[in-house]
Coordinates of C-alpha atoms in Angstrom, one line a residue:
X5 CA -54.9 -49.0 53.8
X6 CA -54.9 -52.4 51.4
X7 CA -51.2 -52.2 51.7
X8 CA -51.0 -52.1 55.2
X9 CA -53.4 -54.7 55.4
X10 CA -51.2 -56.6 53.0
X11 CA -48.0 -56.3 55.0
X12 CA -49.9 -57.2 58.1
X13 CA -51.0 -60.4 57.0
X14 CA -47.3 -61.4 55.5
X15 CA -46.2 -60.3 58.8
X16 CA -49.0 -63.1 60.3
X17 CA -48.1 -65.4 58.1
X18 CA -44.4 -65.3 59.1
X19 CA -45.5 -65.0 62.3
X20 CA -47.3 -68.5 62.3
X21 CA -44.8 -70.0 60.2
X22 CA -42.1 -69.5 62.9
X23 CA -44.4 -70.5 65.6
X24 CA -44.9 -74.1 63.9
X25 CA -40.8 -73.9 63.8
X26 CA -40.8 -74.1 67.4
X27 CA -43.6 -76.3 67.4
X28 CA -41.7 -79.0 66.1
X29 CA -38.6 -78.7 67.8
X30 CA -40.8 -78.5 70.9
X31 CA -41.8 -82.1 70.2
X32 CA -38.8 -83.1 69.3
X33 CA -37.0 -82.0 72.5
X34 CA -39.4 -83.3 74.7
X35 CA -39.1 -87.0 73.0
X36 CA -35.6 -86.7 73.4
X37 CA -35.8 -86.6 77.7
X38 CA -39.4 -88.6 78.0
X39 CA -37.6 -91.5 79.6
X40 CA -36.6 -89.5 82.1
X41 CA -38.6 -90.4 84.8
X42 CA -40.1 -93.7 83.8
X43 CA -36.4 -95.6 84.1
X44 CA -38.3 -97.6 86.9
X45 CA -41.2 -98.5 85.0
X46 CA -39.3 -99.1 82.0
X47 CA -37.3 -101.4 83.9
X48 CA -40.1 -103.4 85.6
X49 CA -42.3 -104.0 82.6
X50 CA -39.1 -104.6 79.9
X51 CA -37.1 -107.0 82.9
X52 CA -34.0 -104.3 82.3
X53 CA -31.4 -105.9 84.9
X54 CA -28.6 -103.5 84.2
X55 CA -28.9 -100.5 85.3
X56 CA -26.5 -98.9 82.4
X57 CA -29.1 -100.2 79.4
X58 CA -31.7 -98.0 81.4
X59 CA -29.7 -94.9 79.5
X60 CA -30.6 -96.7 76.6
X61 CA -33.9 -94.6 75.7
X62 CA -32.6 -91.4 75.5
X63 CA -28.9 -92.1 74.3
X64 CA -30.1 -93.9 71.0
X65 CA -32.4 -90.8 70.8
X66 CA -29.4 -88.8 70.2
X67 CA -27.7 -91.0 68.1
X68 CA -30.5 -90.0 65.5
X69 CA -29.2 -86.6 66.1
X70 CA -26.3 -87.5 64.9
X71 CA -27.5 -89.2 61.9
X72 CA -30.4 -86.9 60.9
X73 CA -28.6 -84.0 60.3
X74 CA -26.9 -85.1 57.8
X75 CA -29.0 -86.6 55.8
X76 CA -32.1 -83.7 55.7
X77 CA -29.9 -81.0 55.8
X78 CA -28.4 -81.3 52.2
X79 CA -32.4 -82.8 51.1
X80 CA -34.4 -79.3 52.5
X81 CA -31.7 -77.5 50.1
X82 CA -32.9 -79.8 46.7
X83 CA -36.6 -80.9 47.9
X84 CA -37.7 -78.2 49.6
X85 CA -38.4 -77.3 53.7
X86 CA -42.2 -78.4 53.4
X87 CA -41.6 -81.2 52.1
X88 CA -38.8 -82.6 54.7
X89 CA -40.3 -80.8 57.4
X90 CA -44.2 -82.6 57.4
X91 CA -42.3 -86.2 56.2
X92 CA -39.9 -86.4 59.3
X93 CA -42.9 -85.2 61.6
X94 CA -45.2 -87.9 60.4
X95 CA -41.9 -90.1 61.0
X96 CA -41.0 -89.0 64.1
X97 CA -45.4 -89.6 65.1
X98 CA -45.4 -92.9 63.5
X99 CA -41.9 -94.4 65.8
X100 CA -43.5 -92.9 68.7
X101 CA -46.5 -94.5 68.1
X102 CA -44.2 -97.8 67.7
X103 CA -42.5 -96.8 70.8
X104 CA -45.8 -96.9 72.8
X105 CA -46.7 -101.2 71.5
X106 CA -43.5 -101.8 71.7
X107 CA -43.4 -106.0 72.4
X108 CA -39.9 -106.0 74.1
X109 CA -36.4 -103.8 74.6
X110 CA -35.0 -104.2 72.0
X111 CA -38.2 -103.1 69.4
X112 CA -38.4 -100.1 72.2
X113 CA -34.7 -99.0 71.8
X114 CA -35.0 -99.7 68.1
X115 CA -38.3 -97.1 68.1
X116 CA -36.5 -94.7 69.8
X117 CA -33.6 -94.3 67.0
X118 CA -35.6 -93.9 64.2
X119 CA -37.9 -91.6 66.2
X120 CA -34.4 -89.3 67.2
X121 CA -33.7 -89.7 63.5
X122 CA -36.8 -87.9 62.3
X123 CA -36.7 -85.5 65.2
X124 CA -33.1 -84.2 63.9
X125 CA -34.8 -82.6 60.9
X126 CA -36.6 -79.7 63.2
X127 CA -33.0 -78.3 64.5
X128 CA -31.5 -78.8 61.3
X129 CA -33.8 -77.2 59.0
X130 CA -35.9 -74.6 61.0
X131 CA -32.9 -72.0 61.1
X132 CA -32.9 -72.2 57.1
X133 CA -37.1 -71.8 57.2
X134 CA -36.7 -68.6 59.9
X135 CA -33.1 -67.7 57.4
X136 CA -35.7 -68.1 54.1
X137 CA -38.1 -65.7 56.0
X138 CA -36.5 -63.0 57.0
X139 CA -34.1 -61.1 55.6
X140 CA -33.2 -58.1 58.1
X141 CA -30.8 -59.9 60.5
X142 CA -32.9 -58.6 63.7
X143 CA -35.7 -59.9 62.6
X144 CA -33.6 -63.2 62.1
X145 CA -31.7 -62.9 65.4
X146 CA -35.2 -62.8 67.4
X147 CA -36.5 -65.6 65.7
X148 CA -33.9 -68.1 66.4
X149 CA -33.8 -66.6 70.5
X150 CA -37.4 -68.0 70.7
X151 CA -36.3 -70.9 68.8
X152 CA -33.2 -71.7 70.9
X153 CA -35.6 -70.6 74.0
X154 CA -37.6 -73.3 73.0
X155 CA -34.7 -76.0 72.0
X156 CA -33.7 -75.6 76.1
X157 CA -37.3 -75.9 77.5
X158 CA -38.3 -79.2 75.5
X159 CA -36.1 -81.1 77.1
X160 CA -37.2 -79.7 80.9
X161 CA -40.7 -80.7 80.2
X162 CA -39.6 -84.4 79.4
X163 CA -39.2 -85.7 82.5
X164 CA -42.3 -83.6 84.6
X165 CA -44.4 -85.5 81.9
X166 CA -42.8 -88.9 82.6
X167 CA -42.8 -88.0 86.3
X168 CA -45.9 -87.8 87.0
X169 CA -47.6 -90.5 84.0
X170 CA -45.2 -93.3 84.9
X171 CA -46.4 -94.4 88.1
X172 CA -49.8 -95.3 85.8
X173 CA -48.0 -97.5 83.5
X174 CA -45.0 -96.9 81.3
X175 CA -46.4 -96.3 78.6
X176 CA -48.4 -93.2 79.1
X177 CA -45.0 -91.1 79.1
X178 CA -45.1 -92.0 75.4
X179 CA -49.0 -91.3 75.0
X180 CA -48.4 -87.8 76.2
X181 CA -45.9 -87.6 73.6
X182 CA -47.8 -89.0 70.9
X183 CA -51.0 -86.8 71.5
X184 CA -48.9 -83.5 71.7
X185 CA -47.4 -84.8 68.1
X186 CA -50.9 -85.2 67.0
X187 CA -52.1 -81.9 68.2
X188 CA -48.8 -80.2 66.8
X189 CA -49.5 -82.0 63.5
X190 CA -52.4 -79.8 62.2
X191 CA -50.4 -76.9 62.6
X192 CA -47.3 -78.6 60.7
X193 CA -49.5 -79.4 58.0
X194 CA -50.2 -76.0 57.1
X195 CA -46.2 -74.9 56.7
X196 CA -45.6 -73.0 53.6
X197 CA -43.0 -73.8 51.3
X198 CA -40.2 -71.1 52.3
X199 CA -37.1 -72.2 50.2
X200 CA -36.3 -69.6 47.1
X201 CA -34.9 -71.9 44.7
X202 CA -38.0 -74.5 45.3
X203 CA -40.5 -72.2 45.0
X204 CA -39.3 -70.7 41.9
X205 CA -39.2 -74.0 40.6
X206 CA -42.8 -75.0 41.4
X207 CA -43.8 -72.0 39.5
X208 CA -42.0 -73.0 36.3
X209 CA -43.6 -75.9 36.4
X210 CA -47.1 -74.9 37.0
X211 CA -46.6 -72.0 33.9
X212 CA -45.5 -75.1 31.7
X213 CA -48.1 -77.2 32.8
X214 CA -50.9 -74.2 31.7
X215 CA -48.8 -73.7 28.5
X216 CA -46.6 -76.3 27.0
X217 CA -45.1 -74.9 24.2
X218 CA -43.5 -72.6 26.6
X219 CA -39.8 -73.3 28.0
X220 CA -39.4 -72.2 31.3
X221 CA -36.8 -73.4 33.9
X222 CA -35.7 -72.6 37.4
X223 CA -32.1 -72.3 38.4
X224 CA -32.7 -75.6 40.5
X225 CA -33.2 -77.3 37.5
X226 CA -30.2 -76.9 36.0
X227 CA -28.0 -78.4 39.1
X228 CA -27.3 -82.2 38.5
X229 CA -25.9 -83.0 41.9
X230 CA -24.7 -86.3 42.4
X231 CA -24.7 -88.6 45.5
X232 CA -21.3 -88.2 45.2
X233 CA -21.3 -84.8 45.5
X234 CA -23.4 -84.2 47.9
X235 CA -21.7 -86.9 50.4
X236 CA -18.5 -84.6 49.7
X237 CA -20.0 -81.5 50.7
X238 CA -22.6 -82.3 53.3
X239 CA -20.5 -85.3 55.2
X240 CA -16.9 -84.6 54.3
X241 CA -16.4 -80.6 55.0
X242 CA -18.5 -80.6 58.2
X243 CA -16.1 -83.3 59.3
X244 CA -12.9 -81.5 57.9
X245 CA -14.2 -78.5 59.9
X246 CA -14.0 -80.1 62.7
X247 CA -10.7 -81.6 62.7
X248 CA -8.9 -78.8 60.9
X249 CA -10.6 -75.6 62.2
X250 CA -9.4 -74.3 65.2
X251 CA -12.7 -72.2 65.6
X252 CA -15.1 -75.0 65.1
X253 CA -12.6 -77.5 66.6
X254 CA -13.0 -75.6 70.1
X255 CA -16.4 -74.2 69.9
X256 CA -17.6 -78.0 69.5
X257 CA -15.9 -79.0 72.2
X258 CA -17.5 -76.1 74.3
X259 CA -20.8 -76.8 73.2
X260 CA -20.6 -80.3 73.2
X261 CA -20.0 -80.6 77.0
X262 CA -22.0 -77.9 78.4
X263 CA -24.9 -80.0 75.7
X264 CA -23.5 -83.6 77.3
X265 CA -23.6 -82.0 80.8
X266 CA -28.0 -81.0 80.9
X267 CA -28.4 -84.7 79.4
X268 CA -26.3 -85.7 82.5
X269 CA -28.2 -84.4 84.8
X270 CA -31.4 -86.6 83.5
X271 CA -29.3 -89.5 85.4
X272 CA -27.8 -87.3 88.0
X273 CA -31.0 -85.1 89.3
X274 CA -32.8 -88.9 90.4
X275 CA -29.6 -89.2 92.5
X276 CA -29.4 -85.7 94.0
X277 CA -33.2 -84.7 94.7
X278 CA -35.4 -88.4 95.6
X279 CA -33.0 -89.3 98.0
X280 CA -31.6 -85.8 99.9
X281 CA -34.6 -84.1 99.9
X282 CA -37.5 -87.2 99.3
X283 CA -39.3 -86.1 96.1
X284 CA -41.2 -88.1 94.2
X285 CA -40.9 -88.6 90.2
X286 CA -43.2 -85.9 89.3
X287 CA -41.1 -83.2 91.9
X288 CA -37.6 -84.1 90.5
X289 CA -38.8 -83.3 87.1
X290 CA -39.5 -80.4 88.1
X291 CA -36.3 -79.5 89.8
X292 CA -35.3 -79.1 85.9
X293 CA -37.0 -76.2 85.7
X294 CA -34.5 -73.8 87.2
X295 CA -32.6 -74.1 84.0
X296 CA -35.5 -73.0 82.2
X297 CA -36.1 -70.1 84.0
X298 CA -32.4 -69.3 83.1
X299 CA -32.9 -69.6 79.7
X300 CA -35.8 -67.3 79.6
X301 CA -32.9 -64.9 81.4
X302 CA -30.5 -65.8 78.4
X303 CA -33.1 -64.9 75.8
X304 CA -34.0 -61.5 77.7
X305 CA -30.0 -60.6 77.7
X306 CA -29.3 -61.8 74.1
X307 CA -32.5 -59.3 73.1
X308 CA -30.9 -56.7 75.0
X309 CA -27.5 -57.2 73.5
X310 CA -29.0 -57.3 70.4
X311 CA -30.4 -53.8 70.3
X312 CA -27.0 -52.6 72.1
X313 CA -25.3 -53.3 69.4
X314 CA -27.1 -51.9 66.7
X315 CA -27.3 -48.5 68.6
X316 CA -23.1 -48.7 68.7
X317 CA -23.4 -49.2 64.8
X318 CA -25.5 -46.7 64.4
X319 CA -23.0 -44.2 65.8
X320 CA -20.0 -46.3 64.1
X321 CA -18.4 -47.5 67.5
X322 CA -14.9 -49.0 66.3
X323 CA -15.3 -52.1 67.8
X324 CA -18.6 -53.2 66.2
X325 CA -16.5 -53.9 63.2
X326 CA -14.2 -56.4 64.6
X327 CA -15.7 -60.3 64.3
X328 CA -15.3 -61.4 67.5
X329 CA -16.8 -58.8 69.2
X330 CA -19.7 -59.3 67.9
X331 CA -21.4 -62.5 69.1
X332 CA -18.4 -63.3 71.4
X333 CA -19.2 -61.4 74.6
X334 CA -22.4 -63.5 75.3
X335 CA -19.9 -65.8 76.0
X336 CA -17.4 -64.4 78.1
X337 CA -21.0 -64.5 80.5
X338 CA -22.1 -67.5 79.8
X339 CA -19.1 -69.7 80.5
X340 CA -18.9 -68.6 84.0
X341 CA -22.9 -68.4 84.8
X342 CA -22.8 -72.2 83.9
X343 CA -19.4 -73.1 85.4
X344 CA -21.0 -71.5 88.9
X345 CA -24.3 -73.4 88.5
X346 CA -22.5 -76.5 88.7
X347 CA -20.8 -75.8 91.4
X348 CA -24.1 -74.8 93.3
X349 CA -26.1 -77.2 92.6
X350 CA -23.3 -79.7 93.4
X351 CA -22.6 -77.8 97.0
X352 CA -26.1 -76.9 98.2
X353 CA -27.4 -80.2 97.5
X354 CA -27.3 -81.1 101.3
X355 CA -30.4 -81.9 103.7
X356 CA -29.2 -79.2 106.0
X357 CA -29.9 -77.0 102.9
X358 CA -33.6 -76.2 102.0
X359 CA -34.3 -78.0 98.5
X360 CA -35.0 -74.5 96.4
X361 CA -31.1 -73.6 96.9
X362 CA -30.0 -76.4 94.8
X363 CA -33.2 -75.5 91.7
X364 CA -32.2 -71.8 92.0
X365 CA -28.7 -73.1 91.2
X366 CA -30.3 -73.9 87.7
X367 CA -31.0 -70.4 86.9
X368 CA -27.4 -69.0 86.1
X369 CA -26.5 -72.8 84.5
X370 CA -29.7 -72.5 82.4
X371 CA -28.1 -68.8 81.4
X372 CA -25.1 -69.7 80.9
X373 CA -26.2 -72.5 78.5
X374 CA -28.3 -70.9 76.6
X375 CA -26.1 -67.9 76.2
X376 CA -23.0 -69.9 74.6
X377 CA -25.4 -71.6 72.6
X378 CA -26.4 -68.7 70.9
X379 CA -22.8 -66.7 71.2
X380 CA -20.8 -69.5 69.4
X381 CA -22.9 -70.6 66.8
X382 CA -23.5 -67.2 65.5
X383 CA -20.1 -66.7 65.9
X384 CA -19.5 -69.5 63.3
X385 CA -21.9 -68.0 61.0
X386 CA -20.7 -65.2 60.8
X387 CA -17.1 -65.9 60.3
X388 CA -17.8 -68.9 57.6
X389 CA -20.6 -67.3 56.2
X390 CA -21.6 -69.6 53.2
X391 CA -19.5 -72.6 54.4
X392 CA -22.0 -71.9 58.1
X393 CA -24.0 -75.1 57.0
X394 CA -21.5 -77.2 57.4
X395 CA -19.9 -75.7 60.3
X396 CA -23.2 -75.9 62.9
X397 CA -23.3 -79.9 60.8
X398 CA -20.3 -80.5 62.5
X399 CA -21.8 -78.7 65.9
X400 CA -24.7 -80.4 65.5
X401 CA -23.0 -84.1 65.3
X402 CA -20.5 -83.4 67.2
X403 CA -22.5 -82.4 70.6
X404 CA -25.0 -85.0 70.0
X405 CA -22.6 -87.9 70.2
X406 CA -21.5 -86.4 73.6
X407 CA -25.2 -86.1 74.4
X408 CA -25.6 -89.6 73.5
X409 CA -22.0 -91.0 75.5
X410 CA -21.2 -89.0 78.5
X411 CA -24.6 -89.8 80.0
X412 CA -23.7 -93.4 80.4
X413 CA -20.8 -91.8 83.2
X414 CA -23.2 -90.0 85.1
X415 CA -24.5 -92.9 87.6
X416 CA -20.9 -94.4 88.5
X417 CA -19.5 -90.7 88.6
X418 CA -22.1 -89.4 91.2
X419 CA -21.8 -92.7 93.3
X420 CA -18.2 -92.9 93.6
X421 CA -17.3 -89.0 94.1
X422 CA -20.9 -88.3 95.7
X423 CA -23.1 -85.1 94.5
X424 CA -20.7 -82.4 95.1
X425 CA -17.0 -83.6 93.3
X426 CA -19.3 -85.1 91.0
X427 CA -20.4 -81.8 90.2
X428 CA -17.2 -79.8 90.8
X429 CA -15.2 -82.3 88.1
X430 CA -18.1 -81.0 85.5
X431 CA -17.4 -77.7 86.9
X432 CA -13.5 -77.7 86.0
X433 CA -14.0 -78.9 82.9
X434 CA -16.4 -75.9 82.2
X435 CA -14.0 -74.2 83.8
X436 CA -11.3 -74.9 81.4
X437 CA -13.4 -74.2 78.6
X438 CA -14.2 -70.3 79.4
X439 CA -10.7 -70.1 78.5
X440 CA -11.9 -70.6 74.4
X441 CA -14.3 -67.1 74.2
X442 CA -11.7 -65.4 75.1
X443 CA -8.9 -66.4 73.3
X444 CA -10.8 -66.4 70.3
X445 CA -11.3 -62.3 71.1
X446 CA -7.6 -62.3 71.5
X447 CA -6.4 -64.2 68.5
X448 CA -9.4 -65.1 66.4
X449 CA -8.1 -62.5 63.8
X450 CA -4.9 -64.7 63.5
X451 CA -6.9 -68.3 63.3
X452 CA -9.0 -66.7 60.8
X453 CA -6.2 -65.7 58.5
X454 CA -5.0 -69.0 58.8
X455 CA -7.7 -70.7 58.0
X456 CA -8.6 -72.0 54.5
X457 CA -12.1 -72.0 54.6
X458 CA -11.9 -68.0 55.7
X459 CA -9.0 -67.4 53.1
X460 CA -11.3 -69.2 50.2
X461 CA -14.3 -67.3 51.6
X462 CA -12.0 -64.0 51.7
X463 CA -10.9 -64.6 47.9
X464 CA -14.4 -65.2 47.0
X465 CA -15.2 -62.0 48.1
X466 CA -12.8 -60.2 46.3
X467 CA -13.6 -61.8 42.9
X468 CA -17.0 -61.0 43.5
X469 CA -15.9 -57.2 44.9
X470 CA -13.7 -57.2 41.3
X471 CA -15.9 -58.3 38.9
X472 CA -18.8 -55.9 40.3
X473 CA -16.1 -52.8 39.7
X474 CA -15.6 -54.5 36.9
X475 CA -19.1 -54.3 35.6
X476 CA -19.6 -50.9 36.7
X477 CA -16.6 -49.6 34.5
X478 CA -17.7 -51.0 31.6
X479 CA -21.3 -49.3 32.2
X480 CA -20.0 -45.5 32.4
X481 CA -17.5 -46.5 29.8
X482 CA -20.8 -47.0 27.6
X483 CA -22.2 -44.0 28.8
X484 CA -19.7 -41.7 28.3
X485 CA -19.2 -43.5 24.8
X486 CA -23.3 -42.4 23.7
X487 CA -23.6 -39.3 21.6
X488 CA -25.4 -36.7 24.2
X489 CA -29.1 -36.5 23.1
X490 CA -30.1 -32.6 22.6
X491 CA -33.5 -31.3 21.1
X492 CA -33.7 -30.2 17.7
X493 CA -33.6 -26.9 16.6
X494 CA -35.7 -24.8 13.7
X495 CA -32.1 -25.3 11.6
X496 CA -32.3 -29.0 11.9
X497 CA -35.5 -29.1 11.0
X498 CA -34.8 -27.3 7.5

């Protein structure tokens, strides 16, 4: 009974932990769209003139995820995640507090980037914390579906809060934000401290603290890391991932325009829904939340593939050991469930079409977003293994910077080709990029033997796969080498 009661309240306690995960990135999602629906307001009150520095607020935004990867990625791995984790959130509450007084544009768009800086750490650190955690990838796998769940929804609720606080003033987008934060922050207060290496280190410490004489170290403090070799490993192999892996080469590129295409449509959806179908502020934000009743979909399916699987290794189905069928079908769906929401929203959004047509064509885009999202990163885990960090550094970066550009197209685009080749041109280009899940299927056996990261990783492997026989031998060789123990007899006794 006291040991079930024992593994309940681990169980809790992981529980919470990956609730205040999601907590976080909740906030940090929802800053990233609040300006949303207060472009008007912002405009009125800051004197904004051109209408291309009203993409401003949530471009910079994403230039801190660009930055802010990088920079608490490698720190969570010699600090700690508590540590990181409740700094950047009192960070990311103080700019948005700053945000809120801010005396002109420039101090506003200057808020805003240190406040996306500080709201990078949740999506770069809360996969280690749910990784630290659990162990049994199931366990793991369900975690980050909620997490990426979450990831998709922030950014729907960003503009429904700005839609309807705006018309009050524009600042109380920004309140909203700030009390959410500051309700959020109790509960981030109380993370634990998940990270092996740091926690083993605490502990030496606190024994040599009680007893001096004694010398006690953790493996962390024995690694004398300098800043120039962390700047090799945590900014230069993401980037040479990126440039010379053809797997995280083209999985970027997937990711990054499906991720530019959703921060789009924060400029697109004022042009499609105020003036076909007359909603106000508040209504167009929620037109967003077809898309995250898709993603809800995408988290059902990825569940349900999830278990599939499993039950075909548990009978030792052939093609569960092959990489790339895996993660990769999730894919094959997803890349045409988004390609044909563009293409509906783009063609239904008519006034001789009733307004839910075009929000139900959010559904299979929200499901085709999420699902990529999830298919293509775990692929990259899974085929880089311990190099993974830097591969979802360079996914991470890489999307973000298209987050943070392609917006800027959105207006001109949708004015000059109108809502529907607007929307098919994003639609081709998603089009052209279903192409990638499958040809990794086809050939990602070849790319991976090519590649030197997989054929370091590979070699690795067998060193480690050697030196365990190794080790082994040497053990029954001992073994066999010990005189065989018998009990004595009355004649050895004499």
């Amino acid at each position: 009974m006291l040991v079930t009661r024992r593994l309940m309240i681990i169980q809790l306690r992981k529980a919470t932990t990956v609730l205040i995960g999601i907590a976080t990135v909740m906030n940090s999602t929802i800053g990233s769209s609040l300006p949303s629906g207060d472009s008007d307001a912002l405009a009125r009150h800051f004197n904004v003139t051109i209408e291309e520095q009203l993409v401003l607020p949530n471009s910079i935004y994403l230039v801190g995820y660009v930055v802010g990867p990088l920079l608490f990625a490698p720190l969570s791995e010699s600090h700690g995640r508590q540590i990181i984790m409740i700094g950047t959130f009192a960070g990311y509450t103080i700019f948005t507090l700053a945000a809120c007084l801010a005396p002109n544009w420039a101090a506003f768009n200057i808020f805003r980037l240190f406040t996306g800086i500080f709201a990078a750490s949740p999506n770069s650190v809360t996969g280690g914390i749910y990784a630290d955690l659990y162990n049994s990838p199931v366990s793991r796998g369900r975690a980050m579906a909620l997490f990426m769940t979450a990831t998709t929804w922030g950014p729907i609720l960003g503009p429904v809060i700005s839609g309807y606080l705006a018309p009050y003033s524009w600042r109380w987008p920004f309140w909203c934000g700030l009390i959410i934060a500051g309700a959020s922050a109790i509960a981030v207060a109380c993370l634990p401290e998940t990270y092996g290496p740091v926690i083993l280190q605490r502990r030496a410490k606190k024994m040599r603290k009680a007893n001096p004489g004694l010398k006690v170290w953790a493996p962390l403090d024995y690694e004398t890391a300098t800043v120039k070799d962390l700047v090799k490993v945590f900014l230069g192999r993401p980037f040479r991932m990126l440039f010379f892996e053809a797997l995280v080469l083209f999985s970027c590129l997937f990711l990054s325009l499906i991720y530019a295409v959703l921060y789009m449509f924060f400029q697109a959806f004022p042009l499609i829904f105020p003036p076909v179908y007359g909603f106000s502020n508040g209504e167009e934000g929620l037109a967003f939340f077809g898309i995250g009743v898709g993603a809800i979909f995408a988290c059902v399916i990825y569940l349900w593939w999830d278990h599939y699987l499993r039950a075909a290794k548990a009978r030792n189905a052939r093609w569960t050991q092959i990489e790339e069928y895996r993660r990769l079908p999730l894919a094959c769906i997803g890349g045409p469930l988004f390609t044909i929401g563009l293409f509906w929203i783009g063609w239904s959004a008519r006034p001789s079409v009733h307004w839910i047509v075009p929000i139900l064509g959010g559904v299979p885009l929200g499901t085709g977003f999420l699902l990529l999202f999830m298919a293509l990163l775990n692929f990259m885990v899974d085929a880089y293994e311990i190099f993974a960090a830097s591969a979802l550094a360079a996914a991470a970066c890489c999307r973000s910077a298209f987050g943070a550009v392609l917006p800027f197209a959105a207006v001109p685009m949708y004015r000059s080709l109108g809502i529907a080749w607007a929307s098919s041109l994003l639609g081709f280009a998603s089009l052209a990029c279903c192409v990638i899940p499958y040809a990794f299927i086809s050939y990602g056996d070849k790319i991976r033997a090519n590649s030197s990261f997989c054929q370091e990783l590979a070699q690795k492997k067998r060193r480690e796969c050697a030196e365990e026989v190794e080790i082994m031998s040497e053990e029954r060789i001992k073994t066999e080498e010990q005189p065989e123990k018998r009990n004595p007899t009355p004649e050895d006794k004499v």
